[in-house]
Short mmCIF file of C-alpha atoms and ligand atoms in Angstrom, two decimals:
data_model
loop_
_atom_site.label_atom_id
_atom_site.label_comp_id
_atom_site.label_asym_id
_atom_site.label_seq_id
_atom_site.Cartn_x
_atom_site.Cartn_y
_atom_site.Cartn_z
CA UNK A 1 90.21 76.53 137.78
CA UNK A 2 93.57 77.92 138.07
CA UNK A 3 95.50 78.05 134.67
CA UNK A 4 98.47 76.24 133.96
CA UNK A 5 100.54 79.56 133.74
CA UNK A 6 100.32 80.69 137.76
CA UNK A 7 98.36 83.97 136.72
CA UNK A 8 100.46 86.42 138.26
CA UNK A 9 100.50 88.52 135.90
CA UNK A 10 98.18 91.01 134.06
CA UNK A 11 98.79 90.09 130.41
CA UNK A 12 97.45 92.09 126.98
CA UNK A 13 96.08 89.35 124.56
CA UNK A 14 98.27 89.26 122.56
CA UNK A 15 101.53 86.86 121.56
CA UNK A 16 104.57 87.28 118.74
CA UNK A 17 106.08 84.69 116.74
CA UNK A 18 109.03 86.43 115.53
CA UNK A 19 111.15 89.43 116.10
CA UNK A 20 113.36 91.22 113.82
CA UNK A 21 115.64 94.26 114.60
CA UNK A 22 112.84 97.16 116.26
CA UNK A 23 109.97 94.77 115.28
CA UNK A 24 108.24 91.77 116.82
CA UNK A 25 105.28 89.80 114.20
CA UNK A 26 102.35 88.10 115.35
CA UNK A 27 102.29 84.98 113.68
CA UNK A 28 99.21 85.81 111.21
CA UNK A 29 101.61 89.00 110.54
CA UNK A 30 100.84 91.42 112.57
CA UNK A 31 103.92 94.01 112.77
CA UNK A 32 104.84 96.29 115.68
CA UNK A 33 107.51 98.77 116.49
CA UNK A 34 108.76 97.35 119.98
CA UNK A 35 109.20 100.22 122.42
CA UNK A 36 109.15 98.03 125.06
CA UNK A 37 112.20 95.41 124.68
CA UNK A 38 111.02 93.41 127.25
CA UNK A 39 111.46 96.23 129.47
CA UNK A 40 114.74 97.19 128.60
CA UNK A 41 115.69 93.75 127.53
CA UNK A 42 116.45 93.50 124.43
CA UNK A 43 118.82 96.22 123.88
CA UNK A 44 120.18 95.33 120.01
CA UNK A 45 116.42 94.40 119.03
CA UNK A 46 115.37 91.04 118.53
CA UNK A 47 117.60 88.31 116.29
CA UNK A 48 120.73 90.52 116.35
CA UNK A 49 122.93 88.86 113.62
CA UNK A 50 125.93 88.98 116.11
CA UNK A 51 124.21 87.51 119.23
CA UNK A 52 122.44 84.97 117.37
CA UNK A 53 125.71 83.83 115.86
CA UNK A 54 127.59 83.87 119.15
CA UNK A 55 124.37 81.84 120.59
CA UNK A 56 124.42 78.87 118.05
CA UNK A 57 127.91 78.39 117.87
CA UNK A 58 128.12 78.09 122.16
CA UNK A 59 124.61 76.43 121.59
CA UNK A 60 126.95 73.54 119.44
CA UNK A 61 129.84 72.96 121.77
CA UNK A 62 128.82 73.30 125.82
CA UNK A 63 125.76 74.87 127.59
CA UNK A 64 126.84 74.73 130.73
CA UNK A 65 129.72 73.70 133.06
CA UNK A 66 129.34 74.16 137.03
CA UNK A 67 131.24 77.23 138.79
CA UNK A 68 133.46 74.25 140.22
CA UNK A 69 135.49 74.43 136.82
CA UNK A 70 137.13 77.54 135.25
CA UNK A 71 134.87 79.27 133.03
CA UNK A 72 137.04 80.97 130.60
CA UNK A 73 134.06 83.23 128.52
CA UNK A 74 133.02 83.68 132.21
CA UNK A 75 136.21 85.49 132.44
CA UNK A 76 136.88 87.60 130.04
CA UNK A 77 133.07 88.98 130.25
CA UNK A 78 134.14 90.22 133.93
CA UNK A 79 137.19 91.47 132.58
CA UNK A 80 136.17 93.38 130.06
CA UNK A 81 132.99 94.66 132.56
CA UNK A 82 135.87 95.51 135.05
CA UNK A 83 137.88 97.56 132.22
CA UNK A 84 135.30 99.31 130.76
CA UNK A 85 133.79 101.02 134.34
CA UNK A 86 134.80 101.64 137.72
CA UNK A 87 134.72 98.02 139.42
CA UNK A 88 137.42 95.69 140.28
CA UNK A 89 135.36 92.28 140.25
CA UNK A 90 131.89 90.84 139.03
CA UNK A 91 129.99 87.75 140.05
CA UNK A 92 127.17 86.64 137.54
CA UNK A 93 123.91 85.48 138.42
CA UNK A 94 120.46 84.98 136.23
CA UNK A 95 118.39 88.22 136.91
CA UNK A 96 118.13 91.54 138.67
CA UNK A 97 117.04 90.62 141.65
CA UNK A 98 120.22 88.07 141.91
CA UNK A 99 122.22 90.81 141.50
CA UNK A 100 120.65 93.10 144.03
CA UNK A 101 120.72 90.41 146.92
CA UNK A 102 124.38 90.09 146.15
CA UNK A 103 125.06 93.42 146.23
CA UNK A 104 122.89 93.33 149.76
CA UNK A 105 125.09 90.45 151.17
CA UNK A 106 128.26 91.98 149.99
CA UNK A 107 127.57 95.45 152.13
CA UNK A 108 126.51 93.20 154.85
CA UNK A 109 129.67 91.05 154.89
CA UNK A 110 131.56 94.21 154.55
CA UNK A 111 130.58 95.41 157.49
CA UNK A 112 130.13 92.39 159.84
CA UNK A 113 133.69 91.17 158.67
CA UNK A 114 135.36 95.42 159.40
CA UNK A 115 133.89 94.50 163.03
CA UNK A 116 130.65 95.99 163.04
CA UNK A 117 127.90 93.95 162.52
CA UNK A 118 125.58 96.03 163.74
CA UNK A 119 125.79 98.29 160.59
CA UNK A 120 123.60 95.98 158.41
CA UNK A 121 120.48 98.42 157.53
CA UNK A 122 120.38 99.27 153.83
CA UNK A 123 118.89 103.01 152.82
CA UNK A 124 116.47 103.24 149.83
CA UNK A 125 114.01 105.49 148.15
CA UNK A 126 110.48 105.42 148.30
CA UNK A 127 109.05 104.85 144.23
CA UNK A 128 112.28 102.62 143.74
CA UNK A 129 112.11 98.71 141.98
CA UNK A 130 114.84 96.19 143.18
CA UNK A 131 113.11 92.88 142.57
CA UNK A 132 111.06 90.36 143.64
CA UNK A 133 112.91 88.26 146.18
CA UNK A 134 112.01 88.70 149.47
CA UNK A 135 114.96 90.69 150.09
CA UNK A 136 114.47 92.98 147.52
CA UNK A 137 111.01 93.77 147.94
CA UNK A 138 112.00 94.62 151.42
CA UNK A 139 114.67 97.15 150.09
CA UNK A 140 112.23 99.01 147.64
CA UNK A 141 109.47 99.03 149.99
CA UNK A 142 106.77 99.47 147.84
CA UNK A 143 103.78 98.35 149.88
CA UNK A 144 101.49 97.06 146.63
CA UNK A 145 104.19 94.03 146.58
CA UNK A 146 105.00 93.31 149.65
CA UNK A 147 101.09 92.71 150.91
CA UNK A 148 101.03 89.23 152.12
CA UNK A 149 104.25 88.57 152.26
CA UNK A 150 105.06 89.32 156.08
CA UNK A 151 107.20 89.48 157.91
CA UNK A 152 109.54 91.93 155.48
CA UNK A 153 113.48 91.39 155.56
CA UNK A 154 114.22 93.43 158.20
CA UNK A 155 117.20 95.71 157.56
CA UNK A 156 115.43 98.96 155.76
CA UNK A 157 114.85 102.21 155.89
CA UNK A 158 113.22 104.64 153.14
CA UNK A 159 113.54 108.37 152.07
CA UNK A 160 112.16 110.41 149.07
CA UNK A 161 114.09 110.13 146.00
CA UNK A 162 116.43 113.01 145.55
CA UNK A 163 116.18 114.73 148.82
CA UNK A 164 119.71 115.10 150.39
CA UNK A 165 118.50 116.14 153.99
CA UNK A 166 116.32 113.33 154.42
CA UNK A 167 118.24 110.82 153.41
CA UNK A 168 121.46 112.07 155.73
CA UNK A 169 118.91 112.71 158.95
CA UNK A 170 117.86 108.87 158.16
CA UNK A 171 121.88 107.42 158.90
CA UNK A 172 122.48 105.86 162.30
CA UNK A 173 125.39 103.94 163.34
CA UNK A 174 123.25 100.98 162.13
CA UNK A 175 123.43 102.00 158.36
CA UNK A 176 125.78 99.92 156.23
CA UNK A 177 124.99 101.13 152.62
CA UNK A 178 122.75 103.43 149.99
CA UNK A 179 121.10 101.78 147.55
CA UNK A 180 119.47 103.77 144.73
CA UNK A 181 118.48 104.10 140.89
CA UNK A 182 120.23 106.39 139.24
CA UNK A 183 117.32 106.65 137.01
CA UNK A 184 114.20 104.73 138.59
CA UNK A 185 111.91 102.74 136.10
CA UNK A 186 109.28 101.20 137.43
CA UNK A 187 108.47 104.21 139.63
CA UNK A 188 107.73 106.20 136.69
CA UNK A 189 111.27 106.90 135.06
CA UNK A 190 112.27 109.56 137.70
CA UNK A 191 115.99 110.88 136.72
CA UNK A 192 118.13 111.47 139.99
CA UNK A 193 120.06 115.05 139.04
CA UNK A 194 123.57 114.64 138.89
CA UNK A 195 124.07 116.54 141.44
CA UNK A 196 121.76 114.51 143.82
CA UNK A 197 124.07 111.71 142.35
CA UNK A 198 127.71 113.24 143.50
CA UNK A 199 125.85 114.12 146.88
CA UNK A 200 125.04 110.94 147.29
CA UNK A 201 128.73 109.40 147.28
CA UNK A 202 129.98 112.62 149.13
CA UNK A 203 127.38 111.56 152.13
CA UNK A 204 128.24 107.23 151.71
CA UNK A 205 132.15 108.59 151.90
CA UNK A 206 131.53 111.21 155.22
CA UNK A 207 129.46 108.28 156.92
CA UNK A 208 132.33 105.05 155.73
CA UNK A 209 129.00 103.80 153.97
CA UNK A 210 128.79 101.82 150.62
CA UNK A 211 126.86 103.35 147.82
CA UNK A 212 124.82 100.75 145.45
CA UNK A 213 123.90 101.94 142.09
CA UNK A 214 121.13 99.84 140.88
CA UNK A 215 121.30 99.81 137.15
CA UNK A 216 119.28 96.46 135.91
CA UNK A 217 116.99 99.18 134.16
CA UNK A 218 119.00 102.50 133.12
CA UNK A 219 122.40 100.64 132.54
CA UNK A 220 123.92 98.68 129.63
CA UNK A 221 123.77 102.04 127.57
CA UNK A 222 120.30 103.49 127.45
CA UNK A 223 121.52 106.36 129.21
CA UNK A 224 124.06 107.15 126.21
CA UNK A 225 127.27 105.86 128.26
CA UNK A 226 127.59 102.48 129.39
CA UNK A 227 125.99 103.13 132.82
CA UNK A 228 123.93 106.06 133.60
CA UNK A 229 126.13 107.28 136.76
CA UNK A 230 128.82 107.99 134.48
CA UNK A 231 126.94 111.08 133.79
CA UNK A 232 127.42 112.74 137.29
CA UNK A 233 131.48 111.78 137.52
CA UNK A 234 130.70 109.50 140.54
CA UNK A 235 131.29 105.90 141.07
CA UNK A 236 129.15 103.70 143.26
CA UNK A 237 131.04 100.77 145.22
CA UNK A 238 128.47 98.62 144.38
CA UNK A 239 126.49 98.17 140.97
CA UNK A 240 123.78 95.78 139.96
CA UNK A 241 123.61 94.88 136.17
CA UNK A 242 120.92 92.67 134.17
CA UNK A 243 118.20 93.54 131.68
CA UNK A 244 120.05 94.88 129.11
CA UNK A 245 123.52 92.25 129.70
CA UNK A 246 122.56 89.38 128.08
CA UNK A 247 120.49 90.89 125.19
CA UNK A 248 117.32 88.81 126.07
CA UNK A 249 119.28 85.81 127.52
CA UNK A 250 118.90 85.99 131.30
CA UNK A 251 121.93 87.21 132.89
CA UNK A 252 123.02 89.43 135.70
CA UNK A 253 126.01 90.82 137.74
CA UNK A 254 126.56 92.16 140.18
CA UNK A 255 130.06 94.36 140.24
CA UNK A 256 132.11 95.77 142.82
CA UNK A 257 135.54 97.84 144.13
CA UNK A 258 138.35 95.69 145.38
CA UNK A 259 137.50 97.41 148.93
CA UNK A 260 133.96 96.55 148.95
CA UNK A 261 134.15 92.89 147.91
CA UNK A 262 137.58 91.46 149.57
CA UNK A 263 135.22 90.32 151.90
CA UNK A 264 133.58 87.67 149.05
CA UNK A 265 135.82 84.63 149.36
CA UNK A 266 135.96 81.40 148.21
CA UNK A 267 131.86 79.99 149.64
CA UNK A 268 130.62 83.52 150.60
CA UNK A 269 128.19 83.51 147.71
CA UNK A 270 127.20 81.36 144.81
CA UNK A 271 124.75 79.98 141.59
CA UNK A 272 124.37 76.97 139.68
CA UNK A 273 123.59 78.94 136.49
CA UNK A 274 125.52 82.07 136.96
CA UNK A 275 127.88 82.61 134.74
CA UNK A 276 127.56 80.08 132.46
CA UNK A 277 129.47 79.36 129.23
CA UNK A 278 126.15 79.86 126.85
CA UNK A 279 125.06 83.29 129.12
CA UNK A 280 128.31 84.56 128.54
CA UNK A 281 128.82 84.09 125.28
CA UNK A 282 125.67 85.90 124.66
CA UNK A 283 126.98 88.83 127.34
CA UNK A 284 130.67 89.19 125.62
CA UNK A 285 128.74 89.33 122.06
CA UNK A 286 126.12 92.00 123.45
CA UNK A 287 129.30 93.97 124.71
CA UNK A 288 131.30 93.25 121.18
CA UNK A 289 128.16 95.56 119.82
CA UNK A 290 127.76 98.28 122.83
CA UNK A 291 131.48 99.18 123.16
CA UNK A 292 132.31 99.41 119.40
CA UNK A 293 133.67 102.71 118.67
CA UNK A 294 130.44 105.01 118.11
CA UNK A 295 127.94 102.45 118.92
CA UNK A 296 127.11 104.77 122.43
CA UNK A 297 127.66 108.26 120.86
CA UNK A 298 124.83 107.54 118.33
CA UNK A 299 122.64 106.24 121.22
CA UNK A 300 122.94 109.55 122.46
CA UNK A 301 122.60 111.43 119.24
CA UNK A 302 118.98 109.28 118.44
CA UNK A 303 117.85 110.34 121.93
CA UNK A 304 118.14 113.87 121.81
CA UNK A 305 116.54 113.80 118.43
CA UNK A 306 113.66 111.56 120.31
CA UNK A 307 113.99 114.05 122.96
CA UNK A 308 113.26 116.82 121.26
CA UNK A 309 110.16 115.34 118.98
CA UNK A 310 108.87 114.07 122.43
CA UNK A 311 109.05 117.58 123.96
CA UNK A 312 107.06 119.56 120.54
CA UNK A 313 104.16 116.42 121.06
CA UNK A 314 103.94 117.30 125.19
CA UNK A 315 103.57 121.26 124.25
CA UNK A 316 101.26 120.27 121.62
CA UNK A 317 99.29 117.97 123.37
CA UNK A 318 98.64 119.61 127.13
CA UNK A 319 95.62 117.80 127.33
CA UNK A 320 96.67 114.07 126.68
CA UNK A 321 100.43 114.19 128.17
CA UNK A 322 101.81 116.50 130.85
CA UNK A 323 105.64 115.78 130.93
CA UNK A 324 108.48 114.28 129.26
CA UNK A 325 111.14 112.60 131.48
CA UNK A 326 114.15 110.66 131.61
CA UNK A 327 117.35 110.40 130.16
CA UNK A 328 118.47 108.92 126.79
CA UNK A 329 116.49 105.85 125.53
CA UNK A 330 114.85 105.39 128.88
CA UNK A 331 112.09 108.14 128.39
CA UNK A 332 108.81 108.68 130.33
CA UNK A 333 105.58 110.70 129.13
CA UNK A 334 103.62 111.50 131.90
CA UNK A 335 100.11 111.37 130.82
CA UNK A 336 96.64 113.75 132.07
CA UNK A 337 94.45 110.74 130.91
CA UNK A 338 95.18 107.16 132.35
CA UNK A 339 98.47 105.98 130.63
CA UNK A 340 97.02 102.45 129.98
CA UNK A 341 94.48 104.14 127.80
CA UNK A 342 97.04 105.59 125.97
CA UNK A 343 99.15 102.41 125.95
CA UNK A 344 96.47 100.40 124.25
CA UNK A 345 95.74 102.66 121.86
CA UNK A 346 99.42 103.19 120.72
CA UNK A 347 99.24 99.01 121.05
CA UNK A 348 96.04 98.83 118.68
CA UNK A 349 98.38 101.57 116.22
CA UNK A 350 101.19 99.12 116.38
CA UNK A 351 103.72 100.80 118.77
CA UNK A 352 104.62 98.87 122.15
CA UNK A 353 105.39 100.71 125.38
CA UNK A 354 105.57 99.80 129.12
CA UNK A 355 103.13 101.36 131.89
CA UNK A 356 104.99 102.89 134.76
CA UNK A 357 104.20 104.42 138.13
CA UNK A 358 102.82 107.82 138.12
CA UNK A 359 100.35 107.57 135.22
CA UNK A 360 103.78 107.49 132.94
CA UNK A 361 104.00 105.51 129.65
CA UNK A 362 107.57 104.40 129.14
CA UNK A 363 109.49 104.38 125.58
CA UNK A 364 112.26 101.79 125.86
CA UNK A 365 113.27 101.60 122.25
CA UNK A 366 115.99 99.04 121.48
CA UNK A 367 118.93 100.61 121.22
CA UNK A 368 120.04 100.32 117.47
CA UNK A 369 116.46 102.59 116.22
CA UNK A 370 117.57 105.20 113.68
CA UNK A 371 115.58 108.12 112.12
CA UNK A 372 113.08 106.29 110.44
CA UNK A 373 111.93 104.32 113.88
CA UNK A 374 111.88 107.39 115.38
CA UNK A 375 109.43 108.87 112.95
CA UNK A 376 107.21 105.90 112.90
CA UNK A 377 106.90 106.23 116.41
CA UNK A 378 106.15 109.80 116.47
CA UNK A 379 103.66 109.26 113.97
CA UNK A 380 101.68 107.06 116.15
CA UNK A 381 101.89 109.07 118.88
CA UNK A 382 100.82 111.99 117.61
CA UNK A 383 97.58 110.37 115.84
CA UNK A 384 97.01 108.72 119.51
CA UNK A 385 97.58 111.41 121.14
CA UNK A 386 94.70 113.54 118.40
CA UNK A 387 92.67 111.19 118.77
CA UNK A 388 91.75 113.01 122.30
CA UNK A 389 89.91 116.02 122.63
CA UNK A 390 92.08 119.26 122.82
C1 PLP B 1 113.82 94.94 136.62
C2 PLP B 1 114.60 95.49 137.74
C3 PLP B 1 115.09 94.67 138.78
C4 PLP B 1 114.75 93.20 138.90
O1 PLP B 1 115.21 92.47 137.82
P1 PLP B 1 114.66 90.97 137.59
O2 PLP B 1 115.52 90.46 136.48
O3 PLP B 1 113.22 91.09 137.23
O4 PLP B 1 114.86 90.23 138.85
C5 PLP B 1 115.90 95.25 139.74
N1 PLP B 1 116.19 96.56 139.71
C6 PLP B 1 115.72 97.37 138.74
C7 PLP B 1 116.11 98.82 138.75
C8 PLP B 1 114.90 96.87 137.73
O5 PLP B 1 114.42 97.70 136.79
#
């Protein structure tokens, strides 16, 4: 008999009660240091003093209002997203994948309303992770999810990750846009160079393309700035927000130049739930926290110290992991033995971390760890990792 949950997905057995800062409980107690965050959810740890404040008191005067009425928290989140990076204008929806098809439409309508319709195909890399909408499991192109799903969007075309040549040889006068990960997650936490990044917007400018950043995973901060393209001195046109946004309340965005989104007028694009006033409040207290002054330097200063433990436990450890990757908090060990070995181990030790594609094990800490997390962690790795034969 089919369970009341549609089983779609392949869960541990195992549920928490409770979450405090870089810990989740079981409810007979259990504790565990959360390297997972939901997959790069829950970027201030769980029960944040400030978000849960900001929750309850929306939670006690309006939940939602329809986009048909002005949305004033709905405002000032987009402001403050507009001020704070290189876009001109946001529109909220729910989830990653929201913001991805918007960003698809907008590139679309871009083109179709500059008088060339027939520039609608979208170029992505091969190991990339947009979603789960039709649309977006078109643009990633990963064949495990789109089995059974035919026929796929029609509209794109894939090259390898990081590989300059390909990618320009793949442009016809049908293309209308790049779309890539600065940092892809799911595909096994594969950092673009910055170089590969700057290239990138040098070929989308030569060709009058638009370049999409898709940050639902590396963005928010993980990186150690506010969005991980920042690194390379490059602005997309197009960016695609989520995970990390509302803190663990479902939000997304998808943001955009002035040039790139003129097109998206008044009925071009919409949500019942986007934007509402409880999301936002939730958003505009996640960014009170991540833009305080020195909030993102000491990301960056806890991830190179993570860094550099991670690196002594590869070289010390040939047999059991055979790479560190990444940037910032969104790390990758590449593993010799099956990763979900390792994973369950490092479970059964109390440490949670996310599988990823290429036999990598992904660290997603929450952003506010300190010293001490980092040295609990460590110390679970290491006896995991000993555990092995050498
Ligand atoms: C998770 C993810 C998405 C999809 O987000 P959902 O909220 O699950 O729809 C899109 N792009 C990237 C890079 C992601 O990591």
């Amino acid at each position: 008999m089919i369970p009341a949950v549609m089983p779609t997905y392949g869960r541990f057995d195992l549920a928490f009660d409770k979450g405090e800062g870089a810990y989740l409980f079981t409810a007979d107690g259990r504790k565990y240091l959360d390297f997972a965050s939901g997959i790069a959810v829950t970027v201030l740890g769980h029960a944040h003093p400030h978000l849960v404040e900001a929750l309850i008191e929306q939670g006690q005067k309006l939940w939602h209002c329809s986009n048909l009425f002005e949305i004033p928290a709905q405002k000032r989140l987009a402001e403050r997203l507009v001020a704070n990076t290189f876009a001109d204008t946001v529109f909220f929806g729910n989830s990653g994948a929201e913001a991805v098809e918007c960003a698809l439409k907008i590139v679309r309508r871009y083109h179709d309303e500059s008088g060339h319709p027939e520039r609608y195909r979208v170029i992505a890399c091969t190991g990339s992770f947009h979603g789960r909408t039709l649309a977006t499991l078109a643009a990633a192109g990963n064949p495990k999810y789109l089995k059974g799903y035919a026929p796929d969007v029609e509209g794109f075309d894939h090259v390898a990750f990081g590989n300059l040549n390909e990618l320009r040889a793949a442009i016809t006068k049908e293309t209308a846009a790049i779309l890539v990960e600065p940092i892809q997650g799911e595909g096994g936490i594969r950092a673009a160079s910055l170089d590969y990044l700057r290239g990138l917007r040098a070929v989308a400018d030569e060709f009058g393309l638009l370049l999409v950043f898709d940050e639902v995973q590396c963005g928010m901060g993980r990186s150690g700035k506010l969005f991980a393209h920042e690194w390379a001195g490059v602005a997309p046109d197009v960016m695609t927000v989520a995970k990390g946004l509302g803190g663990g309340f479902p939000v997304g965005a998808c943001l955009a130049t002035e040039r790139a989104a003129a097109v998206m007028t008044t009925g071009s694009h919409g949500s019942t739930f986007g934007g509402n006033p409880l999301a936002m409040a939730v958003g505009n207290a996640v960014l009170d926290v991540v833009l305080a002054d020195g909030f993102l330097p000491k990301v960056d200063r806890i991830a190179r110290l993570l860094w550099g433990r991670l690196e002594t436990l590869v070289a010390r450890y040939p047999k059991v992991f055979a790479e560190l990757r990444g940037a910032g908090l969104l790390l990758g060990l590449r593993c010799v033995v099956p990763n979900s070995e390792v994973i369950d181990k490092l479970m059964a030790e109390g440490l949670l971390t996310v599988a990823a594609g290429e036999n990598v094990i992904r660290l997603l800490p929450p952003l506010i760890i300190d010293e001490r997390h980092v040295e609990e962690a460590m110390g679970i790795l290491d006896r995991v990792a000993a555990s092995y034969p050498q």
